[in-house]
Amino acid sequence: ETAVFQTPNYHVTQVGNEVSFNCKQTLGHDTMYWYKQDSKKLLKIMFSYNNKQLIVNETVPRRFSPQSSDKAHLNLRIKSVEPEDSAVYLCASSLGQFSNERLFFGHGTKLSVL
Amino acid sequence: GMPVEQNPPALSLYEGADSGLRCNFSTTMKSVQWFQQNHRGRLITLFYLAQGTKENGRLKSTFNSKERYSTLHIKDAQLEDSGTYFCAVHNYAQGLTFGLGTRVSVFP
């Protein structure tokens, strides 16, 4: 079943443009995440967020920022894309505040930067 | 080195075969999750373990925190089992840390 929804599925853009990806979860979870999967299939966390705390992976460039209107939504904005941003971006959610819980992932958004 | 090491990097199986995947950790971990990523890129949760063994159909997973490893066993492999299998461990502040995955190919 799919309970974490991401849009768009694919996005192609040019260097320097701004992009925004949407994520919504219908599980009633308190915590949401963004992960990046590179061309070598390595998955790395970018952000984890609930209504109390944002945790940022210190390796994430500042042009990336999460945006949340409520606990069911966590969007990802990239202010000025770079070629190395080409990747699959995966959104996830978990029930509680801490990471020691089962995660549920969306289908991913594939970004291609020309 | 990587905090999570997966072996083998790739695995080829014929339908009906049994095989195992292994995940080794550099330090003691609190829990582990196993995922299958299909050809569409979707990450499907297979197991979440804080200890012991779980089974689900033809899949079985064990987690030994003390010995720092987890295994995933595929029994009677089917074509739909093809994909990349990831193990991931939880650390307190940084969410899941993933291994590099095992690419499984099942042939008729």
Short mmCIF file of C-alpha atoms in Angstrom, two decimals:
data_model
loop_
_atom_site.label_atom_id
_atom_site.label_comp_id
_atom_site.label_asym_id
_atom_site.label_seq_id
_atom_site.Cartn_x
_atom_site.Cartn_y
_atom_site.Cartn_z
CA GLU A 1 0.00 0.00 0.00
CA THR A 2 1.13 3.59 -0.56
CA ALA A 3 0.62 6.03 2.26
CA VAL A 4 3.46 8.43 1.50
CA PHE A 5 2.80 10.38 -1.66
CA GLN A 6 5.38 12.31 -3.63
CA THR A 7 5.00 14.63 -6.58
CA PRO A 8 6.28 14.93 -9.21
CA ASN A 9 7.64 11.53 -10.20
CA TYR A 10 10.22 13.13 -12.48
CA HIS A 11 11.56 16.61 -12.99
CA VAL A 12 14.04 17.92 -15.53
CA THR A 13 15.46 21.39 -15.11
CA GLN A 14 18.48 23.55 -15.83
CA VAL A 15 21.28 24.67 -13.58
CA GLY A 16 20.35 27.64 -11.44
CA ASN A 17 16.60 27.05 -11.44
CA GLU A 18 14.51 26.65 -8.33
CA VAL A 19 12.56 23.44 -7.80
CA SER A 20 10.16 22.20 -5.18
CA PHE A 21 9.05 18.66 -4.45
CA ASN A 22 5.96 17.75 -2.50
CA CYS A 23 5.42 15.01 0.04
CA LYS A 24 2.31 14.05 1.94
CA GLN A 25 1.72 11.20 4.35
CA THR A 26 -1.68 9.87 5.37
CA LEU A 27 -0.46 7.66 8.21
CA GLY A 28 -0.88 10.19 10.98
CA HIS A 29 2.85 10.06 11.66
CA ASP A 30 4.64 12.75 13.59
CA THR A 31 8.01 12.68 11.85
CA MET A 32 8.94 13.06 8.20
CA TYR A 33 12.22 12.76 6.35
CA TRP A 34 13.93 13.48 3.07
CA TYR A 35 16.57 11.14 1.72
CA LYS A 36 18.76 11.48 -1.35
CA GLN A 37 19.74 8.47 -3.45
CA ASP A 38 22.68 9.10 -5.73
CA SER A 39 23.68 7.41 -8.98
CA LYS A 40 25.49 4.69 -7.01
CA LYS A 41 22.25 3.91 -5.17
CA LEU A 42 23.61 5.19 -1.87
CA LEU A 43 20.83 6.57 0.33
CA LYS A 44 21.62 9.41 2.69
CA ILE A 45 19.37 11.33 5.03
CA MET A 46 18.99 15.03 4.37
CA PHE A 47 16.42 16.18 6.91
CA SER A 48 14.22 14.81 9.62
CA TYR A 49 11.40 16.98 10.92
CA ASN A 50 8.50 16.95 13.29
CA ASN A 51 6.52 19.82 14.71
CA LYS A 52 9.10 20.33 17.40
CA GLN A 53 12.44 19.79 15.82
CA LEU A 54 14.28 19.99 12.53
CA ILE A 55 17.42 17.94 12.24
CA VAL A 56 19.64 18.73 9.31
CA ASN A 57 22.41 16.55 8.00
CA GLU A 58 25.39 18.89 8.14
CA THR A 59 26.56 17.76 4.69
CA VAL A 60 23.43 19.12 3.00
CA PRO A 61 24.10 22.33 1.01
CA ARG A 62 22.26 25.42 2.16
CA ARG A 63 20.37 25.70 -1.12
CA PHE A 64 18.21 22.83 0.15
CA SER A 65 15.43 23.62 2.60
CA PRO A 66 12.45 21.68 3.95
CA GLN A 67 9.07 23.35 4.11
CA SER A 68 6.16 22.13 6.19
CA SER A 69 2.62 23.44 6.53
CA ASP A 70 1.49 20.71 8.92
CA LYS A 71 2.70 17.38 10.17
CA ALA A 72 1.32 15.55 7.15
CA HIS A 73 3.34 17.55 4.65
CA LEU A 74 7.04 18.07 4.16
CA ASN A 75 8.16 19.64 0.92
CA LEU A 76 11.72 20.02 -0.32
CA ARG A 77 12.89 23.19 -1.98
CA ILE A 78 16.14 23.60 -3.89
CA LYS A 79 16.90 27.25 -4.38
CA SER A 80 19.39 27.05 -7.26
CA VAL A 81 20.02 23.57 -8.55
CA GLU A 82 23.48 22.28 -9.40
CA PRO A 83 24.42 19.32 -11.62
CA GLU A 84 25.33 17.22 -8.59
CA ASP A 85 21.76 17.55 -7.35
CA SER A 86 20.66 15.05 -10.00
CA ALA A 87 19.39 12.14 -7.93
CA VAL A 88 16.28 10.46 -6.62
CA TYR A 89 14.76 12.19 -3.61
CA LEU A 90 12.79 9.97 -1.28
CA CYS A 91 10.37 11.16 1.35
CA ALA A 92 9.56 9.03 4.38
CA SER A 93 7.63 9.15 7.63
CA SER A 94 7.64 7.43 10.99
CA LEU A 95 5.25 7.38 13.89
CA GLY A 96 7.31 9.00 16.60
CA GLN A 97 9.84 11.69 17.15
CA PHE A 98 12.89 9.51 17.23
CA SER A 99 14.55 7.70 14.39
CA ASN A 100 14.33 4.32 16.10
CA GLU A 101 11.10 3.50 14.38
CA ARG A 102 9.90 1.86 11.24
CA LEU A 103 10.00 4.16 8.23
CA PHE A 104 7.59 4.24 5.33
CA PHE A 105 8.85 5.61 2.01
CA GLY A 106 7.25 7.28 -0.95
CA HIS A 107 7.96 6.40 -4.58
CA GLY A 108 10.61 9.04 -4.96
CA THR A 109 11.14 12.04 -7.23
CA LYS A 110 13.84 11.74 -9.85
CA LEU A 111 15.58 15.03 -10.56
CA SER A 112 17.71 15.56 -13.65
CA VAL A 113 19.72 18.77 -13.85
CA LEU A 114 20.93 19.67 -17.33
CA GLY B 1 34.89 2.22 6.52
CA MET B 2 31.17 2.15 6.07
CA PRO B 3 29.14 1.76 9.25
CA VAL B 4 26.93 -0.69 7.37
CA GLU B 5 28.42 -3.28 5.03
CA GLN B 6 26.30 -5.50 2.87
CA ASN B 7 27.36 -8.73 1.24
CA PRO B 8 27.37 -9.84 -1.44
CA PRO B 9 27.17 -6.72 -3.64
CA ALA B 10 25.27 -8.75 -6.24
CA LEU B 11 23.57 -12.11 -6.34
CA SER B 12 22.19 -14.18 -9.22
CA LEU B 13 19.64 -16.87 -8.50
CA TYR B 14 17.53 -19.28 -10.49
CA GLU B 15 13.86 -19.56 -9.70
CA GLY B 16 13.30 -21.90 -6.79
CA ALA B 17 16.73 -21.38 -5.25
CA ASP B 18 17.39 -20.32 -1.67
CA SER B 19 19.97 -17.75 -0.70
CA GLY B 20 21.02 -15.31 1.99
CA LEU B 21 22.13 -11.73 2.28
CA ARG B 22 24.15 -10.33 5.15
CA CYS B 23 24.55 -6.94 6.75
CA ASN B 24 27.44 -6.22 9.14
CA PHE B 25 27.62 -3.22 11.43
CA SER B 26 30.67 -1.42 12.70
CA THR B 27 29.08 -0.73 16.08
CA THR B 28 26.18 -1.98 18.14
CA MET B 29 22.90 -0.91 16.60
CA LYS B 30 19.51 -0.68 18.20
CA SER B 31 17.45 -2.01 15.32
CA VAL B 32 17.58 -2.81 11.63
CA GLN B 33 15.26 -2.49 8.68
CA TRP B 34 15.39 -4.37 5.41
CA PHE B 35 14.03 -2.90 2.20
CA GLN B 36 13.54 -4.07 -1.36
CA GLN B 37 13.87 -1.45 -4.07
CA ASN B 38 12.11 -2.54 -7.22
CA HIS B 39 12.78 -1.50 -10.80
CA ARG B 40 10.55 1.53 -10.35
CA GLY B 41 12.64 2.77 -7.46
CA ARG B 42 10.06 2.21 -4.77
CA LEU B 43 11.48 1.24 -1.37
CA ILE B 44 9.35 -1.46 0.17
CA THR B 45 9.83 -2.27 3.83
CA LEU B 46 10.38 -5.96 4.34
CA PHE B 47 11.29 -6.19 7.99
CA TYR B 48 11.85 -4.07 11.04
CA LEU B 49 13.71 -5.85 13.82
CA ALA B 50 14.86 -4.78 17.24
CA GLN B 51 15.95 -8.33 18.05
CA GLY B 52 15.55 -11.95 17.06
CA THR B 53 13.97 -13.38 13.95
CA LYS B 54 10.97 -12.57 11.79
CA GLU B 55 9.42 -14.41 8.89
CA ASN B 56 7.09 -13.24 6.18
CA GLY B 57 6.22 -15.76 3.52
CA ARG B 58 9.39 -16.81 1.74
CA LEU B 59 11.51 -14.21 3.51
CA LYS B 60 13.17 -14.54 6.89
CA SER B 61 15.37 -12.08 8.73
CA THR B 62 17.47 -12.24 11.84
CA PHE B 63 19.14 -9.53 13.86
CA ASN B 64 21.96 -10.12 16.28
CA SER B 65 22.81 -6.83 17.93
CA LYS B 66 25.58 -8.25 20.08
CA GLU B 67 27.38 -9.86 17.13
CA ARG B 68 26.62 -6.83 14.97
CA TYR B 69 24.94 -8.42 11.98
CA SER B 70 21.64 -9.08 10.34
CA THR B 71 20.66 -11.54 7.65
CA LEU B 72 17.90 -11.80 5.09
CA HIS B 73 17.08 -15.22 3.69
CA ILE B 74 15.13 -15.74 0.49
CA LYS B 75 13.52 -19.12 0.05
CA ASP B 76 12.22 -20.47 -3.26
CA ALA B 77 13.25 -17.35 -5.19
CA GLN B 78 10.72 -15.92 -7.66
CA LEU B 79 11.17 -13.49 -10.54
CA GLU B 80 9.50 -10.71 -8.56
CA ASP B 81 12.22 -11.00 -5.92
CA SER B 82 14.61 -9.26 -8.31
CA GLY B 83 15.69 -5.86 -7.09
CA THR B 84 18.14 -4.23 -4.75
CA TYR B 85 17.94 -5.15 -1.10
CA PHE B 86 19.07 -2.62 1.47
CA CYS B 87 19.61 -2.98 5.14
CA ALA B 88 19.48 0.15 7.24
CA VAL B 89 20.20 0.80 10.87
CA HIS B 90 18.93 3.41 13.26
CA ASN B 91 21.11 5.80 15.12
CA TYR B 92 19.56 8.25 17.48
CA ALA B 93 19.92 11.58 15.77
CA GLN B 94 20.53 10.88 12.12
CA GLY B 95 17.74 8.61 11.06
CA LEU B 96 18.53 5.55 9.03
CA THR B 97 22.00 4.73 7.77
CA PHE B 98 21.85 2.55 4.70
CA GLY B 99 24.20 -0.03 3.30
CA LEU B 100 25.12 0.01 -0.37
CA GLY B 101 22.67 -2.76 -1.12
CA THR B 102 22.72 -6.22 -2.67
CA ARG B 103 21.47 -6.39 -6.23
CA VAL B 104 19.49 -9.61 -6.65
CA SER B 105 18.68 -11.00 -10.07
CA VAL B 106 16.38 -13.99 -10.35
CA PHE B 107 16.41 -15.93 -13.62
CA PRO B 108 13.84 -18.42 -14.94
#
